[in-house]
GROMACS .gro file of C-alpha atoms in nm:
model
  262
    1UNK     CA    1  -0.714  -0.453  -0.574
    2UNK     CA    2  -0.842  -0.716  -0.323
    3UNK     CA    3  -0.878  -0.990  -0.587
    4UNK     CA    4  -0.844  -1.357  -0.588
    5UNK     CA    5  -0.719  -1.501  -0.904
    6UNK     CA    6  -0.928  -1.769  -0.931
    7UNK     CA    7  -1.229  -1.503  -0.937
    8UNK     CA    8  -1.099  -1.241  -1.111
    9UNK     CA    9  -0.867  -1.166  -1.424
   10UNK     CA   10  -0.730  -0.945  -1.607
   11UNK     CA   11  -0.765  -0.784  -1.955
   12UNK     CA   12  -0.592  -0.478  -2.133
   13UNK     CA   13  -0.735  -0.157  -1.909
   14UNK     CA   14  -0.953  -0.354  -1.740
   15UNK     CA   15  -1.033  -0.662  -1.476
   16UNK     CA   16  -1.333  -0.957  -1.525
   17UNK     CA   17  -1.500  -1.237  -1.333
   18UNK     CA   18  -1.348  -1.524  -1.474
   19UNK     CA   19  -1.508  -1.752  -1.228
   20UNK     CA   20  -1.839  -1.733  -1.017
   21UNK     CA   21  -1.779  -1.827  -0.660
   22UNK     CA   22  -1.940  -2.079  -0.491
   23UNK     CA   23  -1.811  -2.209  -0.137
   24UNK     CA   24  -1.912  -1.893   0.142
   25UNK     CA   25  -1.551  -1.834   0.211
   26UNK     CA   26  -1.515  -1.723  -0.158
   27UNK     CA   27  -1.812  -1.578  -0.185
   28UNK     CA   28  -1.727  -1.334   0.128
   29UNK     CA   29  -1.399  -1.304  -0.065
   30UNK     CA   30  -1.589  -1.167  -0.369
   31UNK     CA   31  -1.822  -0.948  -0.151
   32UNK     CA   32  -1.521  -0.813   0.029
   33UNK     CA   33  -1.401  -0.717  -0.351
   34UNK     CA   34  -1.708  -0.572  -0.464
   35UNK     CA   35  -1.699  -0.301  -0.119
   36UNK     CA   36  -1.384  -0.226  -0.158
   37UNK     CA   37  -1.387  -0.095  -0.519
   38UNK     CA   38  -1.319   0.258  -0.568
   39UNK     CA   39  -1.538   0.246  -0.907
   40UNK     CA   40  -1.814   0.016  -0.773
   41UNK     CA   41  -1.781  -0.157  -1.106
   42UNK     CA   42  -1.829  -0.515  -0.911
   43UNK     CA   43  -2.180  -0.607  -0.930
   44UNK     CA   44  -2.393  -0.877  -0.739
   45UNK     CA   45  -2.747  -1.028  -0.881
   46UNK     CA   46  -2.708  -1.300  -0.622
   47UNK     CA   47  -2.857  -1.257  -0.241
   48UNK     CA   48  -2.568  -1.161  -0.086
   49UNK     CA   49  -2.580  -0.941   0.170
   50UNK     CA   50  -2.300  -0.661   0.117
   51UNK     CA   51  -2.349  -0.501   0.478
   52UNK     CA   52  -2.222  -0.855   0.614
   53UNK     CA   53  -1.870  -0.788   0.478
   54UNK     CA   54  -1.865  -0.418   0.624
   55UNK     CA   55  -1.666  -0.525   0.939
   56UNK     CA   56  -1.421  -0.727   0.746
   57UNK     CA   57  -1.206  -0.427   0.680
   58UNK     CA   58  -0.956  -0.362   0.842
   59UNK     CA   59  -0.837  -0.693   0.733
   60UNK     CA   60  -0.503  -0.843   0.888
   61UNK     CA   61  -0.253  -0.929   0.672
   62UNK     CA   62   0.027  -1.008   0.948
   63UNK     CA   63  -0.009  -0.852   1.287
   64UNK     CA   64   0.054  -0.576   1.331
   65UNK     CA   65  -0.025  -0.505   1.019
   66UNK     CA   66  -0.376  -0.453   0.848
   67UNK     CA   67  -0.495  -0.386   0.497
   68UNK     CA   68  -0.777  -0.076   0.479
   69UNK     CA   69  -0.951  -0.195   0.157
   70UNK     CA   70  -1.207   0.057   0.100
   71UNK     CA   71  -1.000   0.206  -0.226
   72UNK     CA   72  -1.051   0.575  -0.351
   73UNK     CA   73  -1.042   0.673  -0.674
   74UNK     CA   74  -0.864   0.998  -0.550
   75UNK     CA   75  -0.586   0.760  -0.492
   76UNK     CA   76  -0.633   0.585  -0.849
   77UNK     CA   77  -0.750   0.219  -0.654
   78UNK     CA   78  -0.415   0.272  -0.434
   79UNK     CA   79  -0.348   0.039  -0.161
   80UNK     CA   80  -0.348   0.181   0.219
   81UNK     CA   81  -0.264  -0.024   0.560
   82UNK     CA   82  -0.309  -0.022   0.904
   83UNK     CA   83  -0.062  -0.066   1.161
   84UNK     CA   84  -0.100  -0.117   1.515
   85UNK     CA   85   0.162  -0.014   1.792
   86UNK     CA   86   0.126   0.055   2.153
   87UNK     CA   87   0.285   0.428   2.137
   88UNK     CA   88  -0.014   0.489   1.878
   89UNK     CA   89  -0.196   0.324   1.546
   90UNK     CA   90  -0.016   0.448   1.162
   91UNK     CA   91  -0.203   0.461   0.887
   92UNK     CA   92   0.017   0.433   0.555
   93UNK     CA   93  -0.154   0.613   0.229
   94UNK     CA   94  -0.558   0.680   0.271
   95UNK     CA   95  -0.837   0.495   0.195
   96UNK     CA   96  -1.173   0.613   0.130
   97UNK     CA   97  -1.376   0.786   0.426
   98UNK     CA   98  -1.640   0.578   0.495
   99UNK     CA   99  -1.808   0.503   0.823
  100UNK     CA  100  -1.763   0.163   0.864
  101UNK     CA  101  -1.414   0.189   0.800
  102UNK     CA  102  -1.384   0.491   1.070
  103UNK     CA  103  -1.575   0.268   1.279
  104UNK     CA  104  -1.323  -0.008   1.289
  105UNK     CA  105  -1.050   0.173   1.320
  106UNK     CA  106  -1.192   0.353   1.677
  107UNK     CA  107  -1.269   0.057   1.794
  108UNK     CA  108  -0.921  -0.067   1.706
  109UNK     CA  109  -0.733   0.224   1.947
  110UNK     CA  110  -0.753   0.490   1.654
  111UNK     CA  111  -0.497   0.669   1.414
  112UNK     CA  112  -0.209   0.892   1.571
  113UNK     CA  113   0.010   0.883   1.273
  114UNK     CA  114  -0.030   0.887   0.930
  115UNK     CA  115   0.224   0.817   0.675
  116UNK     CA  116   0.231   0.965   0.282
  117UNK     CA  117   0.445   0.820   0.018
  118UNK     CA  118   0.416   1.058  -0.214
  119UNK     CA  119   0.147   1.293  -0.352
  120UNK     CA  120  -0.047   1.042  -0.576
  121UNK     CA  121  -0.205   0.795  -0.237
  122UNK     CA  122  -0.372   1.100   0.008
  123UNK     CA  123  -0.667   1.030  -0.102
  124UNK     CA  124  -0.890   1.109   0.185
  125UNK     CA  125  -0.622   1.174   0.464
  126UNK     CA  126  -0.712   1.538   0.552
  127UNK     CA  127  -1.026   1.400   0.705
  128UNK     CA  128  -0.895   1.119   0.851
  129UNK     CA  129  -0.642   1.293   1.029
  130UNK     CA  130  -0.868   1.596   1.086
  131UNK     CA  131  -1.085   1.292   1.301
  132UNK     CA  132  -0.813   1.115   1.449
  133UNK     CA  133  -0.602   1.420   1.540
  134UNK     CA  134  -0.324   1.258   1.344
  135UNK     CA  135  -0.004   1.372   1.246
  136UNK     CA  136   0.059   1.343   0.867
  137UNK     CA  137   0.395   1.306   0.767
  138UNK     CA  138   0.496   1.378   0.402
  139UNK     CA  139   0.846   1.457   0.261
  140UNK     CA  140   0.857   1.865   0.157
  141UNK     CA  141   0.859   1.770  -0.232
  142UNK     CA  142   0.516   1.629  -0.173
  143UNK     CA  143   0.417   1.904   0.065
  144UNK     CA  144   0.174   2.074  -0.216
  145UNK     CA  145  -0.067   1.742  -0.191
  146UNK     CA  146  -0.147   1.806   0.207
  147UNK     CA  147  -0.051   2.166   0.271
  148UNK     CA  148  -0.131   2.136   0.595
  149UNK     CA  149   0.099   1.819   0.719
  150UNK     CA  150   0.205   1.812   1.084
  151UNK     CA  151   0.540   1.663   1.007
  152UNK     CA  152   0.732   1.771   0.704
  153UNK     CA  153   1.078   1.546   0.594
  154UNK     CA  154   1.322   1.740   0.446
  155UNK     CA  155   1.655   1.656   0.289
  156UNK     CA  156   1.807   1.319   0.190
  157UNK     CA  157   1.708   1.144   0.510
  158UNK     CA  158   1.663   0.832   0.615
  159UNK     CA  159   1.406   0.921   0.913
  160UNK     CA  160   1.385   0.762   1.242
  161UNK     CA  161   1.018   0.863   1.269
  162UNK     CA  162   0.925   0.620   1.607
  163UNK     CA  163   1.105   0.339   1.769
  164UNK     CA  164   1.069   0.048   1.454
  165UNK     CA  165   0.976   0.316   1.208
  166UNK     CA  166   1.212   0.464   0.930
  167UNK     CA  167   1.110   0.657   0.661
  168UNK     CA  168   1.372   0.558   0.318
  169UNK     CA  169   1.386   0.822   0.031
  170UNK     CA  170   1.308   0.640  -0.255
  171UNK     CA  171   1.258   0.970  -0.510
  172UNK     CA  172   1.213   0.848  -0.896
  173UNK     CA  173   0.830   0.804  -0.908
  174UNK     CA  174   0.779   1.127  -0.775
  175UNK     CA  175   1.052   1.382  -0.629
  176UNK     CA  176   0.979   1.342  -0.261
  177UNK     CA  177   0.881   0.951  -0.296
  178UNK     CA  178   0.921   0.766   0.035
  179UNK     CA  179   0.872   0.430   0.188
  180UNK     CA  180   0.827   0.334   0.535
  181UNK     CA  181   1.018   0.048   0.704
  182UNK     CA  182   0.841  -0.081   0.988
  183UNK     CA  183   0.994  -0.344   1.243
  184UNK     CA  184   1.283  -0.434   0.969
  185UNK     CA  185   1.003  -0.641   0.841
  186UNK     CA  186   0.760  -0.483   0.663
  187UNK     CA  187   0.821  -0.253   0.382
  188UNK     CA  188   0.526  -0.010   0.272
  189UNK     CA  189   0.643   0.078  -0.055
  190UNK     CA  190   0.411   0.326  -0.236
  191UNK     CA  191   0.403   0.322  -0.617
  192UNK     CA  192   0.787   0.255  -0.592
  193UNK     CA  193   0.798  -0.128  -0.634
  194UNK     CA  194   0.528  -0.406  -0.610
  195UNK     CA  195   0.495  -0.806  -0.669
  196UNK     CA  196   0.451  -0.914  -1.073
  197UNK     CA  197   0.231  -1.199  -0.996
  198UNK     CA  198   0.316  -1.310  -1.380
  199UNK     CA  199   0.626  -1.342  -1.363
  200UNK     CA  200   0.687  -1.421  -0.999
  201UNK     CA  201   0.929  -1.127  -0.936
  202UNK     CA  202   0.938  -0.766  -0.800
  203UNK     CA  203   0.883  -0.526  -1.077
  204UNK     CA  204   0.832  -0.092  -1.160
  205UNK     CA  205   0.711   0.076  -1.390
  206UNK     CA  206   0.861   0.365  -1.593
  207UNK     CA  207   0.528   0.394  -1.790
  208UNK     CA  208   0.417   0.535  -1.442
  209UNK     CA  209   0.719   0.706  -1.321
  210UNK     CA  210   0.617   1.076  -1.327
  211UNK     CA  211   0.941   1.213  -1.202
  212UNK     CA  212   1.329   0.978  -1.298
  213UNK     CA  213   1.377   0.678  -1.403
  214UNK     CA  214   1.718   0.678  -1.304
  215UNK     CA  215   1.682   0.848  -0.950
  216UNK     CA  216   1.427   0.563  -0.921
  217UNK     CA  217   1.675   0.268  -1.007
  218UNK     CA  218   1.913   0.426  -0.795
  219UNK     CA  219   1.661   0.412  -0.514
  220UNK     CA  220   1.553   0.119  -0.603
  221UNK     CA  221   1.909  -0.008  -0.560
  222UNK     CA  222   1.945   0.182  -0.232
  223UNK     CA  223   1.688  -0.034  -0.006
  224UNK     CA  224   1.898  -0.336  -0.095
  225UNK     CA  225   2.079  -0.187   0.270
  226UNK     CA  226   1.742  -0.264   0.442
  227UNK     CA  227   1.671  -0.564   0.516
  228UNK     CA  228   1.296  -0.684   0.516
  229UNK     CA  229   1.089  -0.974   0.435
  230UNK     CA  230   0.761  -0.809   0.317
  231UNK     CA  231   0.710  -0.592  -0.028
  232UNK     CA  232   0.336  -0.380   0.085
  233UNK     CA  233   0.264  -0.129  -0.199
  234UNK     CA  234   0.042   0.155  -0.321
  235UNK     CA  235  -0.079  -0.048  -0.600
  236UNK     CA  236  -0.031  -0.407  -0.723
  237UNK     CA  237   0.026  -0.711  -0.545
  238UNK     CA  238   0.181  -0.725  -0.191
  239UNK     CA  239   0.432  -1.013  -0.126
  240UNK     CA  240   0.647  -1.178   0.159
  241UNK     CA  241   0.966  -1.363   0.125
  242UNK     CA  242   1.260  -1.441   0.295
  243UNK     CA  243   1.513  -1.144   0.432
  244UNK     CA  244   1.784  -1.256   0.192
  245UNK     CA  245   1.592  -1.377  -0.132
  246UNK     CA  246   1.378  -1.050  -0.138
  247UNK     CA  247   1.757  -0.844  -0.074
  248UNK     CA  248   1.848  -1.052  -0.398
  249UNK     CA  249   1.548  -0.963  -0.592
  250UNK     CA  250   1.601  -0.560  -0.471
  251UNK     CA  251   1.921  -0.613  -0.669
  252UNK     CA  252   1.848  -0.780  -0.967
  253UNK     CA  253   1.555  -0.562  -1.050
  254UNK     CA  254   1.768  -0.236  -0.974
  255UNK     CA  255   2.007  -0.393  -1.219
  256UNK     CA  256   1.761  -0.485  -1.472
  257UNK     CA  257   1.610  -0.083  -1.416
  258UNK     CA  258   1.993   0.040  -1.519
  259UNK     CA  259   2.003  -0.161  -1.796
  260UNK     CA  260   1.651  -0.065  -1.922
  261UNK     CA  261   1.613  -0.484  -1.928
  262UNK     CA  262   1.258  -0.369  -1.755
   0.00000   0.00000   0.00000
């Protein structure tokens, strides 16, 4: 979720205010939290005023890049971004449709595309693309989660879905499982691979891999070809670092996933 550490922590099954905020950029921080929660379990006794925060979302990260906020619990709390491009805005994963969020997003040139990972993040897409007019694209394994996607990916791939956009199989989570490479930059990684702010590394989970463990190390081991500098995923911390140090980190945690050193 959208929370700052010095707020927030983190408990077995469960988050907590570990620190009240004080200053107004932390406090908008911590109102910005409480909207986007998909379980509204963030409350406020203070007089903060909630609608002030509305237009925050969507929030850049790195142009052209934008994260929704606005989580659903359809989606489990997942993670969706915004990306704008002349030929037509993307929308990775789906947030919650609300109308402030729709809102923002008009006023920001709309949605003509609309990419799925994988079957766990559509959250709310059928409407959004039902307002937008925008063409979902999901890989046929996933197909059963939007039945009615305008652009189906079948096979192995990869898929040269635009100029600066290529969709990367990454099966093991689920079967159809992909990621979306945009600009050789940013990486939108669904439930494949985040940022373990702990330990300072990238990480997965096989506690949450519904589908291979190995097909998802071998994946895993696969996008050390690509070369990007920014780790965006479904869930978990997002994270940017050099081309070559986050190529190094692809490897050592596909290693680690063989080994079953995760």
């Amino acid at each position: 979720m959208f929370l700052r550490e010095d707020q927030f922590g983190e408990a077995v099954g469960t988050s907590f205010v570990k620190a009240q905020p004080t200053a107004r950029a932390e406090r908008r921080v911590a109102l910005q939290a409480l909207l986007a929660c998909p379980t509204g379990s963030i409350g406020c006794l203070g007089d903060d005023d909630v609608k002030a925060v509305t237009d925050d979302f969507p929030h850049v990260i790195e142009e052209p890049v934008y994260y929704c906020g606005y989580y659903s619990p359809k989606s489990y709390g997942g993670n969706s971004y915004f990306v704008r491009h002349a030929a037509g805005n993307w929308l990775i994963d789906a947030p919650k449709f609300v109308a402030p969020l729709v809102r923002r997003l008009e006023a920001l040139g709309g949605v003509a595309h609309f990419f799925l990972t994988h079957r766990d993040d559509v959250a709310d897409a059928d409407r959004f693309a039902a307002h937008f007019h925008a063409h979902r694209v999901i890989h046929r394994a996933e197909l059963s989660s939007q039945p009615g996607a305008e652009v189906v990916l079948d096979g192995g791939g990869p898929w040269a879905l635009a100029p600066g956009f290529l969709a990367i199989p990454t099966p093991g989570h689920t079967e159809g499982h992909c990621a979306l490479l945009v600009q050789d930059r940013f990486l939108f990684t669904g439930d494949h691979l985040d940022w373990d702010r702990d330990k300072q590394r990238l990480a997965a989970s096989e506690n949450y891999c519904w589908y291979s463990w190995p097909q998802q190390a071998d994946s895993m081991r696969r996008l050390a070809d690509y070369r990007f500098e920014w780790v965006l995923p479904g869930h978990g911390q997002r994270v940017r670092l050099p081309a070559d140090e986050m190529r190094a980190e692809v490897l050592r945690l596909a290693d680690e996933m063989r080994s079953g050193e995760v």
